[in-house]
mmCIF file of C-alpha atoms in Angstrom:
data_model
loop_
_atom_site.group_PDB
_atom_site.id
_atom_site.type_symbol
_atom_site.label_atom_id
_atom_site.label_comp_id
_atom_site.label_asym_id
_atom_site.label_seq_id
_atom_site.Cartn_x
_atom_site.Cartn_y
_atom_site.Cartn_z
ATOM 1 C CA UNK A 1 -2.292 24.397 6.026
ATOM 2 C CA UNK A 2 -3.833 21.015 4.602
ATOM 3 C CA UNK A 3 -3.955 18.130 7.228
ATOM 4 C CA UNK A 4 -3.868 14.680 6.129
ATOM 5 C CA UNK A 5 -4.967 15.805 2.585
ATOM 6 C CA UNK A 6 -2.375 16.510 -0.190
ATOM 7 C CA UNK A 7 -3.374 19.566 -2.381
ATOM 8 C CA UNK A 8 -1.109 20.722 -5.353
ATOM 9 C CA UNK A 9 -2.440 24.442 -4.722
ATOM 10 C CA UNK A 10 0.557 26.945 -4.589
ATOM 11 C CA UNK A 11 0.718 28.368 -0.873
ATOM 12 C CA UNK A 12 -1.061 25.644 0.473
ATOM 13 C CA UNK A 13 1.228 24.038 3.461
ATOM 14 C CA UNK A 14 0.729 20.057 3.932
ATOM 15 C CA UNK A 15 1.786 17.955 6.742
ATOM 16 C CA UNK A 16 0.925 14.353 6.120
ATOM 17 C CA UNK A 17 1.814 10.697 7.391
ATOM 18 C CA UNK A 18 5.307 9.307 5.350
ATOM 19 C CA UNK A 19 2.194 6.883 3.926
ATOM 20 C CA UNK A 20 4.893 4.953 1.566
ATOM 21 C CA UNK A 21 7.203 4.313 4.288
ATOM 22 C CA UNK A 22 4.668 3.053 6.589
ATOM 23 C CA UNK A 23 3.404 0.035 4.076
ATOM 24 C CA UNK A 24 7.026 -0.476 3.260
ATOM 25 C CA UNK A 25 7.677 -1.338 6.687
ATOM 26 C CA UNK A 26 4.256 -3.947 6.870
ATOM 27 C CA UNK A 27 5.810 -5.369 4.067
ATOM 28 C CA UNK A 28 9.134 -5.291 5.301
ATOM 29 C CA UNK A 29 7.584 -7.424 8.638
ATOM 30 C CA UNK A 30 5.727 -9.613 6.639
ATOM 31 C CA UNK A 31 8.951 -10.571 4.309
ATOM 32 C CA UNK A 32 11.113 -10.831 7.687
ATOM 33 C CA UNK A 33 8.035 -13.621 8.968
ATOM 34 C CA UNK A 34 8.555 -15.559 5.544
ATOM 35 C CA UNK A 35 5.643 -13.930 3.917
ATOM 36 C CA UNK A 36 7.080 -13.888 -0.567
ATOM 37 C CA UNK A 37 3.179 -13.995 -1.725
ATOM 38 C CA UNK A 38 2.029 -10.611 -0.571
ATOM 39 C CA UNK A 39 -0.775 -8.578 -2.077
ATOM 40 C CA UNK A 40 -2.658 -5.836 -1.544
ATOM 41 C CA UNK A 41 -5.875 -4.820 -0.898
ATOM 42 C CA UNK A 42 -7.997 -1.046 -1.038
ATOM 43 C CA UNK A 43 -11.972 -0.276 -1.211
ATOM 44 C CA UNK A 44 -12.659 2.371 -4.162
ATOM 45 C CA UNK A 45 -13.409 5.620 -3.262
ATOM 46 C CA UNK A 46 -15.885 8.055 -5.323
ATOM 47 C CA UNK A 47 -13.389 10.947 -4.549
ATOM 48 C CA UNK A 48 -10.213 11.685 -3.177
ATOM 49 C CA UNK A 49 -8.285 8.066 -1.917
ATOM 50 C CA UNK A 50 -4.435 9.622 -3.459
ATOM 51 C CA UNK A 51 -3.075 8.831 -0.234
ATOM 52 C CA UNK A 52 -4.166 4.906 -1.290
ATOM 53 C CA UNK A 53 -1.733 5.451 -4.445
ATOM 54 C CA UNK A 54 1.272 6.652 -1.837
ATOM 55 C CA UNK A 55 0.495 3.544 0.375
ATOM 56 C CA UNK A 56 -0.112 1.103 -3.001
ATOM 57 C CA UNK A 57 3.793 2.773 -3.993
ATOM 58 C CA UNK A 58 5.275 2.132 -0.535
ATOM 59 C CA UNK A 59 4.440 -1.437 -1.567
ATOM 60 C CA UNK A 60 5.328 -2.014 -5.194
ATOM 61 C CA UNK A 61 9.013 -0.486 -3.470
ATOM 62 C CA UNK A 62 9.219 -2.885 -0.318
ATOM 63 C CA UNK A 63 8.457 -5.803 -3.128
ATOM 64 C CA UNK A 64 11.068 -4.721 -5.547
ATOM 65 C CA UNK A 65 13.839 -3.705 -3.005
ATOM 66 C CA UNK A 66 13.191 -7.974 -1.921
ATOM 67 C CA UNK A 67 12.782 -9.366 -5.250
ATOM 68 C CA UNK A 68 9.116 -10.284 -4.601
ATOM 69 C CA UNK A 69 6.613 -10.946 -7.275
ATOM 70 C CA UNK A 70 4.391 -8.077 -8.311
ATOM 71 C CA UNK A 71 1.430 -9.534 -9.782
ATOM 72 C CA UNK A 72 -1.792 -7.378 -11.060
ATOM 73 C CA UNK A 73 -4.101 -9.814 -9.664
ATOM 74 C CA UNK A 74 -2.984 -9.363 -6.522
ATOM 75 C CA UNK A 75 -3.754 -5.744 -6.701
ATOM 76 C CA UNK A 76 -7.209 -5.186 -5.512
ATOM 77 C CA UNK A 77 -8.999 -1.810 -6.535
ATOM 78 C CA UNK A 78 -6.024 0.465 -7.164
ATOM 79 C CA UNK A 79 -5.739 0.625 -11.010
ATOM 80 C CA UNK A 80 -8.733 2.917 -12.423
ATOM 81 C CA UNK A 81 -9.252 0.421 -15.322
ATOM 82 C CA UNK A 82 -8.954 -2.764 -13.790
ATOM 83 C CA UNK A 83 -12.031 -4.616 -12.243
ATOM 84 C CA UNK A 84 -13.795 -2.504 -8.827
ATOM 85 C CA UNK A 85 -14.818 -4.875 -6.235
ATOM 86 C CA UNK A 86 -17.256 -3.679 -3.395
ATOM 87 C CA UNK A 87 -16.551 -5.085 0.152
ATOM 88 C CA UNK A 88 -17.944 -8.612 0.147
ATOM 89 C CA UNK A 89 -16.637 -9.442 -3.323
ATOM 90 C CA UNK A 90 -13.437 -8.180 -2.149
ATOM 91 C CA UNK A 91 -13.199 -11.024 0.784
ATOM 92 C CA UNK A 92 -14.411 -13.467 -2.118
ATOM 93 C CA UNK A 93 -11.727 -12.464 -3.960
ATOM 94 C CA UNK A 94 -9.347 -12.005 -1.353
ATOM 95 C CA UNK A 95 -10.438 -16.143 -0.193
ATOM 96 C CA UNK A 96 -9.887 -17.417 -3.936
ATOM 97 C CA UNK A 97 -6.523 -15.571 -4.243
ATOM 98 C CA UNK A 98 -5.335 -17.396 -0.746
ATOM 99 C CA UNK A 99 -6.637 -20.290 -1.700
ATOM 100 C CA UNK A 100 -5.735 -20.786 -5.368
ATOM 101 C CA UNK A 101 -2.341 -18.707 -5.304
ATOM 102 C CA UNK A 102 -1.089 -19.373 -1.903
ATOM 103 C CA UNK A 103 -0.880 -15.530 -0.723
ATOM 104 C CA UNK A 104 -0.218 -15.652 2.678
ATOM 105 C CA UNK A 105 -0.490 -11.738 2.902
ATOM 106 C CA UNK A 106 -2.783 -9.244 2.858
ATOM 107 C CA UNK A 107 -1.897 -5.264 3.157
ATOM 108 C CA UNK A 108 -4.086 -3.148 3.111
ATOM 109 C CA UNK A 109 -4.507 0.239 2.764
ATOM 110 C CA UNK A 110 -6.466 1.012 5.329
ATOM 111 C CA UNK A 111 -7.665 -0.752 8.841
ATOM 112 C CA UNK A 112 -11.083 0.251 7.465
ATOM 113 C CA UNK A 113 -10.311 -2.306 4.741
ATOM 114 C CA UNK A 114 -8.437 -4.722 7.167
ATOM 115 C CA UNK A 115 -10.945 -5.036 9.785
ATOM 116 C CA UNK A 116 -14.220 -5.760 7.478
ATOM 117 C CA UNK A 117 -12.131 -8.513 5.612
ATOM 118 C CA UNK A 118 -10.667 -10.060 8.401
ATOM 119 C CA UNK A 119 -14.386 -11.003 9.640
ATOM 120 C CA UNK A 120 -15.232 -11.878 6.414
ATOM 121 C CA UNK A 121 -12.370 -14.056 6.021
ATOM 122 C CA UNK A 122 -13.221 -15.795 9.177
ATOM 123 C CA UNK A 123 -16.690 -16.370 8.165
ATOM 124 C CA UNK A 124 -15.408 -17.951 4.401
ATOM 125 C CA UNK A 125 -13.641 -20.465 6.794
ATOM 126 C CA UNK A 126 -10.383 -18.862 6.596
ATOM 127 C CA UNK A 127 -7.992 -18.621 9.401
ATOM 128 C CA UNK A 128 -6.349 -14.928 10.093
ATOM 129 C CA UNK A 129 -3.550 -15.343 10.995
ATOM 130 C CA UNK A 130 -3.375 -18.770 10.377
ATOM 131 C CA UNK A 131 -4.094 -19.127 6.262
ATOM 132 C CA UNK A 132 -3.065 -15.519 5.757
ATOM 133 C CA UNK A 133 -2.114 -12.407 7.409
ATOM 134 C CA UNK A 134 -3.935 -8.691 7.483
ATOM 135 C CA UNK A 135 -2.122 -5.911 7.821
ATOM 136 C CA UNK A 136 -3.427 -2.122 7.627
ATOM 137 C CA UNK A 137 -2.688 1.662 8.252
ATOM 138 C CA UNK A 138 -3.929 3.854 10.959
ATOM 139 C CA UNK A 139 -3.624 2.103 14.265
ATOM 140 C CA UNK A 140 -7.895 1.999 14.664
ATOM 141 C CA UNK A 141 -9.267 -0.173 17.447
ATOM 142 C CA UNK A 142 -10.638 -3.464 16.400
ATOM 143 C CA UNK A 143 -14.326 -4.448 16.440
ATOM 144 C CA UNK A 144 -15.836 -5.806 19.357
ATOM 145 C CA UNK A 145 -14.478 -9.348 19.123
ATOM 146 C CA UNK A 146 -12.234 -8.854 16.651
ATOM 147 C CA UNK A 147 -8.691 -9.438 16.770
ATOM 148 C CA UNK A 148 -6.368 -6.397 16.363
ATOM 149 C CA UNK A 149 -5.082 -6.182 12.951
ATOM 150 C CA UNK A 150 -0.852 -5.626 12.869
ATOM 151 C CA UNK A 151 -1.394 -1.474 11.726
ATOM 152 C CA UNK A 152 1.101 1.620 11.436
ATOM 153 C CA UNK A 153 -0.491 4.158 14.141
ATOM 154 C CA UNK A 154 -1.064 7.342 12.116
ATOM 155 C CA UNK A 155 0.446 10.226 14.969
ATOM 156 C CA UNK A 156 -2.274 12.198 15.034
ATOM 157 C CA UNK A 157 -0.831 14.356 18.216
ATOM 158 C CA UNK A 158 2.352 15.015 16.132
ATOM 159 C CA UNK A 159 0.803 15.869 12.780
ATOM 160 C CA UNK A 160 -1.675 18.202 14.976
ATOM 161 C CA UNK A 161 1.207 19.668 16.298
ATOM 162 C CA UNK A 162 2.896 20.378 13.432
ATOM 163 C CA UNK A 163 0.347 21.868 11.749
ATOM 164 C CA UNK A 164 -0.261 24.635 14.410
ATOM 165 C CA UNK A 165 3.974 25.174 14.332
ATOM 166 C CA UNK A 166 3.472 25.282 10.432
ATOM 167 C CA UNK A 167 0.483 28.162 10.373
ATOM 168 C CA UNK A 168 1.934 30.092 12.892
ATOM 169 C CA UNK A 169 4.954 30.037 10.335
ATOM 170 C CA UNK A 170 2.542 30.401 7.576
ATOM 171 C CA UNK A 171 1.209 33.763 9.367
ATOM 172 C CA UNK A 172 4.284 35.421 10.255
ATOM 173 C CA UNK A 173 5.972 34.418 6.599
ATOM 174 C CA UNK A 174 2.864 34.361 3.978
ATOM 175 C CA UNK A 175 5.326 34.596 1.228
ATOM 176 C CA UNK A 176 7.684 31.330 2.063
ATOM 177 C CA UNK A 177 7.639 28.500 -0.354
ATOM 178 C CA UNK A 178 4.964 25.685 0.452
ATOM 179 C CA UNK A 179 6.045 22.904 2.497
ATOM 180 C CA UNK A 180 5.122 19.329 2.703
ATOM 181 C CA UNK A 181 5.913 17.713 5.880
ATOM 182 C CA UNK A 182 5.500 13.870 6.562
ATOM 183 C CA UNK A 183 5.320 12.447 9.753
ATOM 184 C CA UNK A 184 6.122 9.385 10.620
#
């Protein structure tokens, strides 16, 4: 039984976080609060990082479903072939984007992202949540002095739980097709 990691191995049992659904909903919040000029925002990682595609779809759906541009620019290191920014020139280009396009919202895919560009942000002279807002995934606890980024809590007590429930189902029925379970 994978936890929090999706393998496409026959046998192999996942129980995950519904990661589309929970940037749909961020996006969903920020297009309630008046937010059209949304983009979105990931570091590259050397490995791994498909659960950054699954968030990065959640969004490109929440947009569409509300008519809201999609615009490659605002797309920060997702696409393999398009530029890879490392974390300060992401809040550089984050602060032109805000500036020069007017977003006025910022999801990313991780609070890991969120929290390091919210400080960085602050420190280009930009207000958050005044100029724009910064949204991200996993519920974390901000940095000292930091404010707390608006996140979707990853349930780690309920995934744990239902990965025991799925191996002891995996045990007594080897044989059973694989599952994929997403949590909340």
């Amino acid at each position: 039984v994978a936890v929090l990691e999706s393998y496409s191995h026959p046998g192999i049992d996942i129980i995950d976080t519904d990661d589309p659904l929970a940037i749909f909903d961020l996006v969903e919040r920020l297009h309630a609060l008046g937010h059209r000029r949304i983009g979105f925002v990931s570091w590259r990682y050397p490995i791994g990082g498909h659960w950054v595609a699954r968030r990065f779809s959640g969004y490109v759906e929440a947009l569409f479903l509300h008519g809201l541009e999609l615009n490659p620019d605002w797309v920060i290191n997702v696409h393999r072939n398009a530029p890879h920014y490392l974390t300060p020139a992401i809040t550089d280009r984050v602060a032109l984007l805000t500036r020069e396009q007017r977003i006025t919202a910022w999801v990313c895919a991780a609070d890991h992202v969120a929290y390091p560009l919210m400080q960085g942000l602050q420190t280009l002279g930009l207000r958050v949540p005044g100029d724009c807002s910064v949204t991200g995934v996993d519920g974390l606890e901000p940095p000292p002095g930091s404010l707390r980024a608006t996140s979707m809590r990853v349930p780690h007590e309920q995934i744990g739980s239902s990965a025991l429930t799925r191996l002891i189902n995996r045990i007594e029925h080897p044989n059973a097709p694989r599952r994929k379970i997403l949590v909340e």
